[in-house]
Amino acid sequence: MIFILIGISVSGCVMLFPHKEFKKADQRALFTTHYAADPDGTLNTGLYLLYDESCSKFLKGGGFILFEDGCIESAFLSLDFLCLKDATSENMEKLIDAHFLTFGSEGIYFVKGEKLLTDIYYNPMYKIWELSKEEYIIIDENTVETLPTENEINRICKVRKLYRRIAMFSSLSFPSKQSIKNKKWMWESGSEWKIYKKSEEIRNK
């Protein structure tokens, strides 16, 4: 009986404290109390979705939200397409309410030269933390393009994978994106993480 209880306790700890499948050296960016993801204001913050510039439509697929504090949240549009002219605040709210536009994993981003670099952390089944790194070429302040992988570079037919910004309407109920920032391993130092946690406690009182 004791061994059974120990086993349950151990498995419970695994679920409560998932381990990481990456090292700190793998993380390209870490939060600080004065973290500046885009100090020159190269990109506008807001929601970016997969975009076909030939027909001015947002396409079914992934995307992300860039927040001013350096957080990034993954997004997914499950509609086949959404016309640019129909991407109004009211219509976007309807898509969120109907779960046609959903949000998922979080991370950190930064702008380096003409590139947007993102580190997004996945926690499938609450067992492990995995790190996914992406790079994009900045086309303009509202548009980025995915850099092709080594396998895609040699393809004869290259399809541009563009992401275009939809304005961050103040009325939209975007996710809080706070959980990843609460992780100590997302910070440059433990002391800065404590300062952040303390400020959050005061703000939430």
Coordinates of C-alpha atoms in Angstrom, one line a residue, residues 20 22-28 30 184-185 187-189:
K20 CA 12.2 20.8 -19.7
F22 CA 16.0 22.3 -23.4
K23 CA 18.8 24.0 -21.7
K24 CA 19.2 27.7 -20.8
A25 CA 21.8 27.9 -23.5
D26 CA 19.1 27.0 -26.0
Q27 CA 17.0 30.0 -25.1
R28 CA 17.7 32.9 -27.4
L30 CA 15.1 35.9 -21.5
K184 CA 11.7 31.4 -13.2
W185 CA 13.6 29.8 -16.1
W187 CA 14.2 35.2 -16.6
E188 CA 17.8 36.4 -16.9
S189 CA 18.2 36.2 -13.1

